PDB file of C-alpha atoms and ligand atoms in Angstrom:
ATOM      1  CA  MET U   6     -13.813  31.947  -4.849  1.00 68.00           C
ATOM      2  CA  PRO U   7     -15.267  35.381  -4.104  1.00 62.00           C
ATOM      3  CA  ALA U   8     -18.876  34.268  -4.648  1.00 65.00           C
ATOM      4  CA  ALA U   9     -20.956  31.213  -5.417  1.00 67.00           C
ATOM      5  CA  PRO U  10     -21.441  30.379  -9.106  1.00 62.00           C
ATOM      6  CA  ARG U  11     -24.441  32.190 -10.550  1.00 57.00           C
ATOM      7  CA  GLY U  12     -27.774  30.518 -10.115  1.00 56.00           C
ATOM      8  CA  ARG U  13     -26.722  28.774  -6.912  1.00 60.00           C
ATOM      9  CA  ALA U  14     -27.519  30.143  -3.500  1.00 58.00           C
ATOM     10  CA  ASN U  15     -24.809  28.172  -1.710  1.00 67.00           C
ATOM     11  CA  ASP U  16     -21.791  29.550   0.030  1.00 75.00           C
ATOM     12  CA  ALA U  17     -18.832  30.532  -2.081  1.00 76.00           C
ATOM     13  CA  PRO U  18     -16.667  27.521  -2.904  1.00 78.00           C
ATOM     14  CA  VAL U  19     -13.473  27.105  -0.929  1.00 81.00           C
ATOM     15  CA  PHE U  20     -10.785  25.213  -2.783  1.00 78.00           C
ATOM     16  CA  LEU U  21      -8.130  23.149  -1.069  1.00 81.00           C
ATOM     17  CA  HIS U  22      -4.863  22.635  -2.883  1.00 76.00           C
ATOM     18  CA  SER U  23      -5.054  19.979  -5.586  1.00 74.00           C
ATOM     19  CA  SER U  24      -2.436  17.850  -3.844  1.00 76.00           C
ATOM     20  CA  THR U  25      -4.828  17.386  -0.896  1.00 82.00           C
ATOM     21  CA  THR U  26      -6.802  14.169  -0.659  1.00 86.00           C
ATOM     22  CA  LYS U  27      -9.792  13.265   1.488  1.00 90.00           C
ATOM     23  CA  MET U  28      -7.610  10.622   3.113  1.00 90.00           C
ATOM     24  CA  LYS U  29      -5.025  13.255   4.099  1.00 91.00           C
ATOM     25  CA  MET U  30      -7.750  15.496   5.531  1.00 92.00           C
ATOM     26  CA  HIS U  31      -9.071  12.584   7.562  1.00 94.00           C
ATOM     27  CA  LYS U  32      -5.575  11.871   8.934  1.00 94.00           C
ATOM     28  CA  LEU U  33      -5.279  15.508  10.028  1.00 93.00           C
ATOM     29  CA  TYR U  34      -8.684  15.301  11.630  1.00 94.00           C
ATOM     30  CA  GLU U  35      -7.769  12.094  13.459  1.00 93.00           C
ATOM     31  CA  LYS U  36      -4.586  13.685  14.719  1.00 93.00           C
ATOM     32  CA  SER U  37      -6.398  16.712  16.100  1.00 93.00           C
ATOM     33  CA  CYS U  38      -8.996  14.449  17.741  1.00 93.00           C
ATOM     34  CA  ASN U  39      -6.210  12.495  19.412  1.00 92.00           C
ATOM     35  CA  GLU U  40      -4.594  15.677  20.627  1.00 92.00           C
ATOM     36  CA  ALA U  41      -7.871  16.888  22.058  1.00 91.00           C
ATOM     37  CA  ALA U  42      -8.519  13.386  23.451  1.00 91.00           C
ATOM     38  CA  THR U  43     -11.966  13.179  21.859  1.00 91.00           C
ATOM     39  CA  LYS U  44     -13.575  10.411  19.879  1.00 91.00           C
ATOM     40  CA  CYS U  45     -13.285  10.625  16.128  1.00 91.00           C
ATOM     41  CA  ILE U  46     -15.394   9.287  13.290  1.00 93.00           C
ATOM     42  CA  LYS U  47     -14.245   6.815  10.669  1.00 93.00           C
ATOM     43  CA  TYR U  48     -13.122   7.798   7.182  1.00 93.00           C
ATOM     44  CA  ARG U  49     -16.351   6.918   5.352  1.00 93.00           C
ATOM     45  CA  THR U  50     -18.548   8.832   7.777  1.00 94.00           C
ATOM     46  CA  PHE U  51     -16.096  11.711   7.577  1.00 94.00           C
ATOM     47  CA  CYS U  52     -16.475  11.843   3.781  1.00 93.00           C
ATOM     48  CA  ARG U  53     -20.244  11.554   3.959  1.00 94.00           C
ATOM     49  CA  LEU U  54     -20.556  14.334   6.522  1.00 94.00           C
ATOM     50  CA  TRP U  55     -18.159  16.538   4.582  1.00 93.00           C
ATOM     51  CA  HIS U  56     -20.304  16.072   1.491  1.00 90.00           C
ATOM     52  CA  GLU U  57     -23.531  16.724   3.385  1.00 91.00           C
ATOM     53  CA  LEU U  58     -22.529  19.575   5.669  1.00 91.00           C
ATOM     54  CA  CYS U  59     -19.922  21.573   3.822  1.00 88.00           C
ATOM     55  CA  PRO U  60     -20.211  20.760   0.126  1.00 86.00           C
ATOM     56  CA  ASN U  61     -18.685  24.151  -0.703  1.00 85.00           C
ATOM     57  CA  ILE U  62     -15.281  22.973   0.507  1.00 88.00           C
ATOM     58  CA  LYS U  63     -13.742  21.221  -2.440  1.00 84.00           C
ATOM     59  CA  ILE U  64     -10.405  19.908  -3.527  1.00 83.00           C
ATOM     60  CA  ALA U  65      -9.189  21.807  -6.570  1.00 76.00           C
ATOM     61  CA  THR U  66      -8.698  19.696  -9.655  1.00 70.00           C
ATOM     62  CA  PRO U  67      -5.203  19.784 -11.109  1.00 58.00           C
ATOM     63  CA  GLN U  68      -5.331  22.339 -13.902  1.00 53.00           C
ATOM     64  CA  GLU U  69      -3.818  21.300 -17.154  1.00 47.00           C
ATOM     65  CA  ASP U  70      -1.662  23.562 -19.253  1.00 53.00           C
ATOM     66  CA  VAL U  71      -0.735  25.770 -16.337  1.00 64.00           C
ATOM     67  CA  CYS U  72       2.801  25.378 -15.131  1.00 77.00           C
ATOM     68  CA  VAL U  73       3.179  26.271 -11.460  1.00 77.00           C
ATOM     69  CA  THR U  74       6.955  26.557 -11.714  1.00 81.00           C
ATOM     70  CA  CYS U  75       6.680  29.040 -14.596  1.00 81.00           C
ATOM     71  CA  GLU U  76       4.055  31.071 -12.778  1.00 78.00           C
ATOM     72  CA  MET U  77       6.087  31.197  -9.585  1.00 81.00           C
ATOM     73  CA  SER U  78       9.326  32.034 -11.384  1.00 81.00           C
ATOM     74  CA  ARG U  79       7.652  34.777 -13.363  1.00 78.00           C
ATOM     75  CA  LYS U  80       6.266  36.197 -10.166  1.00 80.00           C
ATOM     76  CA  GLY U  81       9.719  35.866  -8.636  1.00 83.00           C
ATOM     77  CA  VAL U  82      11.248  37.914 -11.434  1.00 82.00           C
ATOM     78  CA  ALA U  83       8.561  40.565 -11.138  1.00 81.00           C
ATOM     79  CA  ASP U  84       8.806  40.784  -7.351  1.00 85.00           C
ATOM     80  CA  ALA U  85      12.586  40.822  -7.188  1.00 83.00           C
ATOM     81  CA  THR U  86      13.953  44.080  -5.807  1.00 85.00           C
ATOM     82  CA  THR U  87      17.726  43.755  -5.930  1.00 87.00           C
ATOM     83  CA  ASP U  88      19.765  42.819  -8.988  1.00 87.00           C
ATOM     84  CA  ASP U  89      20.951  39.627  -7.320  1.00 89.00           C
ATOM     85  CA  GLU U  90      17.393  38.530  -6.681  1.00 87.00           C
ATOM     86  CA  LYS U  91      16.454  39.284 -10.270  1.00 86.00           C
ATOM     87  CA  LEU U  92      19.373  37.253 -11.590  1.00 87.00           C
ATOM     88  CA  ALA U  93      18.600  34.333  -9.296  1.00 87.00           C
ATOM     89  CA  ALA U  94      14.922  34.287 -10.321  1.00 86.00           C
ATOM     90  CA  ALA U  95      15.780  34.578 -13.997  1.00 86.00           C
ATOM     91  CA  SER U  96      18.294  31.755 -13.866  1.00 89.00           C
ATOM     92  CA  ALA U  97      15.795  29.504 -12.051  1.00 87.00           C
ATOM     93  CA  LEU U  98      13.322  30.131 -14.852  1.00 86.00           C
ATOM     94  CA  GLU U  99      15.967  29.436 -17.481  1.00 88.00           C
ATOM     95  CA  LYS U 100      16.916  26.159 -15.814  1.00 90.00           C
ATOM     96  CA  HIS U 101      13.267  25.105 -15.752  1.00 88.00           C
ATOM     97  CA  ILE U 102      12.715  25.996 -19.421  1.00 88.00           C
ATOM     98  CA  ASN U 103      15.808  24.037 -20.424  1.00 91.00           C
ATOM     99  CA  ALA U 104      14.533  21.003 -18.522  1.00 90.00           C
ATOM    100  CA  THR U 105      11.178  21.163 -20.293  1.00 89.00           C
ATOM    101  CA  ARG U 106      12.955  21.477 -23.650  1.00 90.00           C
ATOM    102  CA  LYS U 107      14.943  18.332 -22.884  1.00 92.00           C
ATOM    103  CA  GLU U 108      11.732  16.484 -22.106  1.00 90.00           C
ATOM    104  CA  HIS U 109      10.178  17.693 -25.331  1.00 89.00           C
ATOM    105  CA  LYS U 110      13.231  16.502 -27.254  1.00 92.00           C
ATOM    106  CA  VAL U 111      12.719  12.991 -25.826  1.00 92.00           C
ATOM    107  CA  TYR U 112       9.198  13.061 -27.243  1.00 91.00           C
ATOM    108  CA  LYS U 113      10.374  14.250 -30.645  1.00 90.00           C
ATOM    109  CA  ASP U 114      13.132  11.628 -30.717  1.00 92.00           C
ATOM    110  CA  CYS U 115      10.612   8.880 -29.916  1.00 90.00           C
ATOM    111  CA  VAL U 116       8.426   9.974 -32.821  1.00 90.00           C
ATOM    112  CA  THR U 117      11.348  10.163 -35.276  1.00 90.00           C
ATOM    113  CA  THR U 118      12.801   6.808 -34.250  1.00 89.00           C
ATOM    114  CA  ALA U 119       9.424   5.116 -34.557  1.00 87.00           C
ATOM    115  CA  MET U 120       8.845   6.649 -37.988  1.00 87.00           C
ATOM    116  CA  ASP U 121      12.277   5.555 -39.171  1.00 87.00           C
ATOM    117  CA  GLU U 122      11.817   1.977 -38.065  1.00 82.00           C
ATOM    118  CA  LEU U 123       8.297   1.386 -39.307  1.00 76.00           C
ATOM    119  CA  ARG U 124       8.684   3.353 -42.526  1.00 73.00           C
ATOM    120  CA  GLY U 125       6.773   1.786 -45.373  1.00 68.00           C
ATOM    121  CA  THR U 126       5.040  -0.900 -43.309  1.00 70.00           C
ATOM    122  CA  GLY U 127       1.585   0.564 -43.676  1.00 71.00           C
ATOM    123  CA  ARG U 128      -1.340   0.246 -41.371  1.00 73.00           C
ATOM    124  CA  PRO U 129      -2.018  -3.317 -40.152  1.00 72.00           C
ATOM    125  CA  THR U 130      -5.213  -4.526 -41.800  1.00 77.00           C
ATOM    126  CA  GLU U 131      -6.096  -6.865 -38.965  1.00 81.00           C
ATOM    127  CA  PRO U 132      -4.964  -7.137 -35.338  1.00 82.00           C
ATOM    128  CA  VAL U 133      -1.387  -8.371 -35.015  1.00 84.00           C
ATOM    129  CA  GLU U 134      -0.518 -11.014 -32.409  1.00 86.00           C
ATOM    130  CA  PRO U 135       1.046  -9.173 -29.432  1.00 85.00           C
ATOM    131  CA  CYS U 136       4.789  -9.470 -28.927  1.00 82.00           C
ATOM    132  CA  SER U 137       5.228 -11.350 -32.183  1.00 83.00           C
ATOM    133  CA  THR U 138       7.409  -9.045 -34.258  1.00 82.00           C
ATOM    134  CA  ASP U 139      10.821  -7.475 -33.842  1.00 78.00           C
ATOM    135  CA  PHE U 140       9.719  -3.869 -33.913  1.00 80.00           C
ATOM    136  CA  GLN U 141      11.500  -2.002 -31.167  1.00 79.00           C
ATOM    137  CA  HIS U 142      10.201   1.488 -31.414  1.00 81.00           C
ATOM    138  CA  ALA U 143       6.464   1.560 -31.773  1.00 88.00           C
ATOM    139  CA  HIS U 144       5.395   4.852 -30.269  1.00 91.00           C
ATOM    140  CA  TYR U 145       1.908   5.911 -29.325  1.00 93.00           C
ATOM    141  CA  THR U 146       0.440   9.060 -27.862  1.00 93.00           C
ATOM    142  CA  PHE U 147      -2.984   9.332 -26.328  1.00 91.00           C
ATOM    143  CA  ASP U 148      -5.026  12.188 -24.946  1.00 89.00           C
ATOM    144  CA  PHE U 149      -8.491  13.532 -24.508  1.00 86.00           C
ATOM    145  CA  ALA U 150      -9.254  16.580 -26.601  1.00 82.00           C
ATOM    146  CA  GLN U 151     -11.451  19.307 -25.214  1.00 75.00           C
ATOM    147  CA  ASN U 152     -15.128  18.423 -25.271  1.00 75.00           C
ATOM    148  CA  LEU U 153     -16.859  19.022 -28.532  1.00 80.00           C
ATOM    149  CA  CYS U 154     -20.385  20.205 -28.913  1.00 81.00           C
ATOM    150  CA  LEU U 155     -22.482  19.226 -31.877  1.00 82.00           C
ATOM    151  CA  PRO U 156     -23.290  21.071 -34.044  1.00 79.00           C
ATOM    152  CA  HIS U 157     -19.774  22.435 -33.855  1.00 74.00           C
ATOM    153  CA  HIS U 158     -18.697  25.803 -35.191  1.00 73.00           C
ATOM    154  CA  SER U 159     -15.172  26.895 -34.520  1.00 68.00           C
ATOM    155  CA  ARG U 160     -16.553  30.425 -34.492  1.00 71.00           C
ATOM    156  CA  GLN U 161     -19.819  30.319 -32.654  1.00 66.00           C
ATOM    157  CA  MET U 162     -22.185  32.889 -34.116  1.00 65.00           C
ATOM    158  CA  GLY U 163     -24.272  34.556 -31.440  1.00 69.00           C
ATOM    159  CA  PRO U 164     -25.589  32.942 -28.278  1.00 72.00           C
ATOM    160  CA  MET U 165     -27.672  29.791 -28.415  1.00 70.00           C
ATOM    161  CA  TYR U 166     -30.841  30.302 -26.424  1.00 72.00           C
ATOM    162  CA  PHE U 167     -32.982  27.401 -25.227  1.00 76.00           C
ATOM    163  CA  VAL U 168     -30.874  24.776 -26.938  1.00 78.00           C
ATOM    164  CA  THR U 169     -28.272  22.544 -25.449  1.00 81.00           C
ATOM    165  CA  PRO U 170     -25.780  21.199 -27.915  1.00 82.00           C
ATOM    166  CA  ARG U 171     -24.894  17.543 -27.783  1.00 86.00           C
ATOM    167  CA  LYS U 172     -21.662  16.941 -25.910  1.00 85.00           C
ATOM    168  CA  VAL U 173     -19.177  14.567 -27.474  1.00 87.00           C
ATOM    169  CA  HIS U 174     -15.878  13.482 -25.978  1.00 88.00           C
ATOM    170  CA  LEU U 175     -12.947  12.968 -28.263  1.00 89.00           C
ATOM    171  CA  PHE U 176     -10.169  10.583 -27.323  1.00 91.00           C
ATOM    172  CA  GLY U 177      -7.220  10.467 -29.650  1.00 92.00           C
ATOM    173  CA  PHE U 178      -4.821   7.558 -29.943  1.00 94.00           C
ATOM    174  CA  ARG U 179      -1.963   8.245 -32.274  1.00 93.00           C
ATOM    175  CA  ASP U 180       0.366   5.732 -33.833  1.00 91.00           C
ATOM    176  CA  ASP U 181       3.290   8.058 -34.462  1.00 88.00           C
ATOM    177  CA  ALA U 182       5.208   5.597 -36.610  1.00 85.00           C
ATOM    178  CA  LEU U 183       2.803   5.447 -39.540  1.00 84.00           C
ATOM    179  CA  PRO U 184       1.678   8.142 -38.655  1.00 83.00           C
ATOM    180  CA  ILE U 185      -2.030   7.753 -38.128  1.00 89.00           C
ATOM    181  CA  GLN U 186      -4.441   8.969 -35.498  1.00 91.00           C
ATOM    182  CA  TYR U 187      -7.475   7.042 -34.337  1.00 93.00           C
ATOM    183  CA  ASN U 188     -10.206   9.191 -32.831  1.00 92.00           C
ATOM    184  CA  PHE U 189     -12.784   7.750 -30.494  1.00 92.00           C
ATOM    185  CA  LEU U 190     -15.972   9.775 -30.458  1.00 91.00           C
ATOM    186  CA  ILE U 191     -17.860   9.148 -27.243  1.00 89.00           C
ATOM    187  CA  ASP U 192     -21.441  10.288 -27.257  1.00 88.00           C
ATOM    188  CA  GLU U 193     -22.914  11.830 -24.128  1.00 84.00           C
ATOM    189  CA  ALA U 194     -25.049   8.743 -23.568  1.00 84.00           C
ATOM    190  CA  GLU U 195     -21.980   6.495 -23.653  1.00 85.00           C
ATOM    191  CA  THR U 196     -20.063   8.161 -20.851  1.00 83.00           C
ATOM    192  CA  MET U 197     -19.627   6.883 -17.314  1.00 81.00           C
ATOM    193  CA  MET U 198     -21.034   7.991 -13.991  1.00 79.00           C
ATOM    194  CA  GLN U 199     -23.101  11.054 -13.204  1.00 75.00           C
ATOM    195  CA  ASP U 200     -22.982  13.729 -15.919  1.00 72.00           C
ATOM    196  CA  GLY U 201     -20.309  11.717 -17.663  1.00 72.00           C
ATOM    197  CA  GLY U 202     -17.785  12.695 -15.004  1.00 72.00           C
ATOM    198  CA  GLY U 203     -16.091   9.313 -15.123  1.00 78.00           C
ATOM    199  CA  ILE U 204     -15.177   9.428 -18.785  1.00 80.00           C
ATOM    200  CA  HIS U 205     -11.776  10.927 -18.037  1.00 81.00           C
ATOM    201  CA  GLY U 206     -11.079   8.486 -15.225  1.00 83.00           C
ATOM    202  CA  PRO U 207      -8.802   5.453 -15.266  1.00 86.00           C
ATOM    203  CA  ASP U 208     -11.568   2.953 -16.139  1.00 88.00           C
ATOM    204  CA  ALA U 209     -12.346   4.704 -19.399  1.00 88.00           C
ATOM    205  CA  VAL U 210      -8.749   5.515 -20.289  1.00 90.00           C
ATOM    206  CA  ILE U 211      -7.565   1.939 -19.689  1.00 92.00           C
ATOM    207  CA  SER U 212     -10.428   0.519 -21.755  1.00 93.00           C
ATOM    208  CA  LEU U 213      -9.656   2.829 -24.657  1.00 93.00           C
ATOM    209  CA  VAL U 214      -5.895   2.278 -24.522  1.00 94.00           C
ATOM    210  CA  ASP U 215      -6.354  -1.481 -24.260  1.00 95.00           C
ATOM    211  CA  TYR U 216      -8.686  -1.532 -27.239  1.00 95.00           C
ATOM    212  CA  ALA U 217      -6.312   0.594 -29.283  1.00 94.00           C
ATOM    213  CA  LEU U 218      -3.233  -1.481 -28.424  1.00 93.00           C
ATOM    214  CA  THR U 219      -5.056  -4.721 -29.201  1.00 92.00           C
ATOM    215  CA  GLU U 220      -6.610  -3.586 -32.469  1.00 91.00           C
ATOM    216  CA  PHE U 221      -3.966  -1.265 -33.869  1.00 89.00           C
ATOM    217  CA  GLY U 222      -0.729  -2.495 -32.285  1.00 88.00           C
ATOM    218  CA  HIS U 223       2.149  -3.701 -34.440  1.00 87.00           C
ATOM    219  CA  GLY U 224       2.909  -6.768 -32.306  1.00 87.00           C
ATOM    220  CA  GLU U 225       5.998  -4.976 -31.019  1.00 87.00           C
ATOM    221  CA  ARG U 226       7.990  -6.204 -28.043  1.00 88.00           C
ATOM    222  CA  VAL U 227       8.863  -2.783 -26.675  1.00 89.00           C
ATOM    223  CA  THR U 228       6.149  -0.145 -26.604  1.00 91.00           C
ATOM    224  CA  THR U 229       6.733   3.512 -25.864  1.00 92.00           C
ATOM    225  CA  LEU U 230       3.780   5.663 -24.921  1.00 93.00           C
ATOM    226  CA  HIS U 231       3.490   9.346 -24.257  1.00 92.00           C
ATOM    227  CA  ALA U 232       0.577  10.691 -22.282  1.00 88.00           C
ATOM    228  CA  ASP U 233      -0.589  13.910 -20.809  1.00 82.00           C
ATOM    229  CA  ASN U 234       0.825  14.619 -17.374  1.00 77.00           C
ATOM    230  CA  CYS U 235      -2.573  14.590 -15.727  1.00 72.00           C
ATOM    231  CA  GLY U 236      -3.135  13.017 -12.325  1.00 68.00           C
ATOM    232  CA  GLY U 237      -6.730  11.890 -12.672  1.00 69.00           C
ATOM    233  CA  GLN U 238      -6.426  10.530 -16.198  1.00 75.00           C
ATOM    234  CA  ASN U 239      -3.011   9.130 -16.825  1.00 78.00           C
ATOM    235  CA  LYS U 240      -0.739   9.446 -13.865  1.00 78.00           C
ATOM    236  CA  ASN U 241      -2.369   6.959 -11.529  1.00 85.00           C
ATOM    237  CA  ARG U 242      -1.701   3.523 -10.104  1.00 90.00           C
ATOM    238  CA  TYR U 243      -4.420   1.862 -12.172  1.00 91.00           C
ATOM    239  CA  LEU U 244      -2.877   2.729 -15.505  1.00 91.00           C
ATOM    240  CA  LEU U 245       0.556   1.773 -14.201  1.00 93.00           C
ATOM    241  CA  ALA U 246      -0.889  -1.523 -12.996  1.00 95.00           C
ATOM    242  CA  TYR U 247      -2.418  -2.091 -16.425  1.00 95.00           C
ATOM    243  CA  PHE U 248       0.985  -1.655 -18.079  1.00 95.00           C
ATOM    244  CA  CYS U 249       2.577  -3.974 -15.508  1.00 95.00           C
ATOM    245  CA  TRP U 250      -0.109  -6.537 -16.251  1.00 96.00           C
ATOM    246  CA  ARG U 251       0.636  -6.338 -19.978  1.00 94.00           C
ATOM    247  CA  THR U 252       4.286  -7.170 -19.401  1.00 94.00           C
ATOM    248  CA  MET U 253       3.483  -9.867 -16.815  1.00 95.00           C
ATOM    249  CA  ILE U 254       1.299 -11.857 -19.182  1.00 94.00           C
ATOM    250  CA  GLY U 255       3.654 -11.328 -22.085  1.00 91.00           C
ATOM    251  CA  LEU U 256       1.735  -8.869 -24.255  1.00 92.00           C
ATOM    252  CA  ASN U 257       4.870  -6.714 -24.205  1.00 91.00           C
ATOM    253  CA  GLU U 258       8.394  -7.287 -23.051  1.00 91.00           C
ATOM    254  CA  GLU U 259       8.865  -3.704 -22.046  1.00 92.00           C
ATOM    255  CA  ILE U 260       6.682  -0.641 -21.827  1.00 93.00           C
ATOM    256  CA  ARG U 261       8.129   2.824 -21.578  1.00 93.00           C
ATOM    257  CA  TYR U 262       5.611   5.279 -20.272  1.00 92.00           C
ATOM    258  CA  LEU U 263       6.677   8.887 -20.619  1.00 92.00           C
ATOM    259  CA  MET U 264       5.247  12.297 -19.930  1.00 88.00           C
ATOM    260  CA  GLN U 265       6.322  15.775 -20.750  1.00 85.00           C
ATOM    261  CA  VAL U 266       6.524  18.462 -18.088  1.00 83.00           C
ATOM    262  CA  ALA U 267       3.005  19.531 -17.087  1.00 78.00           C
ATOM    263  CA  GLY U 268       2.024  22.771 -18.766  1.00 76.00           C
ATOM    264  CA  HIS U 269       4.714  22.401 -21.418  1.00 79.00           C
ATOM    265  CA  ALA U 270       3.420  19.358 -23.264  1.00 76.00           C
ATOM    266  CA  ARG U 271       3.249  19.870 -26.982  1.00 76.00           C
ATOM    267  CA  CYS U 272       2.127  16.805 -28.890  1.00 77.00           C
ATOM    268  CA  ILE U 273       1.055  16.337 -32.475  1.00 80.00           C
ATOM    269  CA  ILE U 274      -2.046  14.663 -31.078  1.00 79.00           C
ATOM    270  CA  ASP U 275      -3.409  18.034 -29.955  1.00 74.00           C
ATOM    271  CA  ALA U 276      -3.176  19.383 -33.466  1.00 72.00           C
TER     272      ALA U 276
HETATM  273 ZN1  LIG D 319       6.966  25.701 -16.664  1.00 58.78          ZN
END
């Protein structure tokens, strides 16, 4: 970044690519120590010193709703000089768009199939025993909405001086078959970790998904879920392990966990 955020006298933040991890940085460091034949410090000390001595060097968080492939292809089209280059760039973009369309069609098909199968069943009035019915196509979508502030005006009138609105997190869990959407409103005092930073992490997401599947599930054997293609929230080993655990102890026979292409996800849940 060109300068430090206003109100902070620190050095300007330097962002490492979002695919970097602290572990990877430590491996690089170890390698260079070995090459220079000097002693090196262990991973934990490395992290602590990094945090203490150069807090302005950060790993960029994966941005949602920005598609790198689209951005690069668009740039490729703009930068192309010869006709051949232009055609090549344009066809790469077309191929990518077609792939994302295919992925979106899978999502739409899941929703339609689920609606067709569960038509007329109505919302379960009390929790259904897991894996007890013959439903094949229960389909759920889940996602965090953008943070809300209370009081909430979609068109904020004028600046708000001296007041801090109350932050509320909104987690949506949608049963696409009925269809019905359950919204979890999480007050700022109910979040996890410092400044509520952990609320989008795997602990919170797994707890919410588990609650929703237990309370609102249809007792189906095969569950299909669509989630946002977001590394920190949904695309991690903990959530995958949770789904494995569900099938291992017989809460489901099969779980299909699907994602649309990052930056191209369009779900009814966001509406
Ligand atoms: Zn794209």
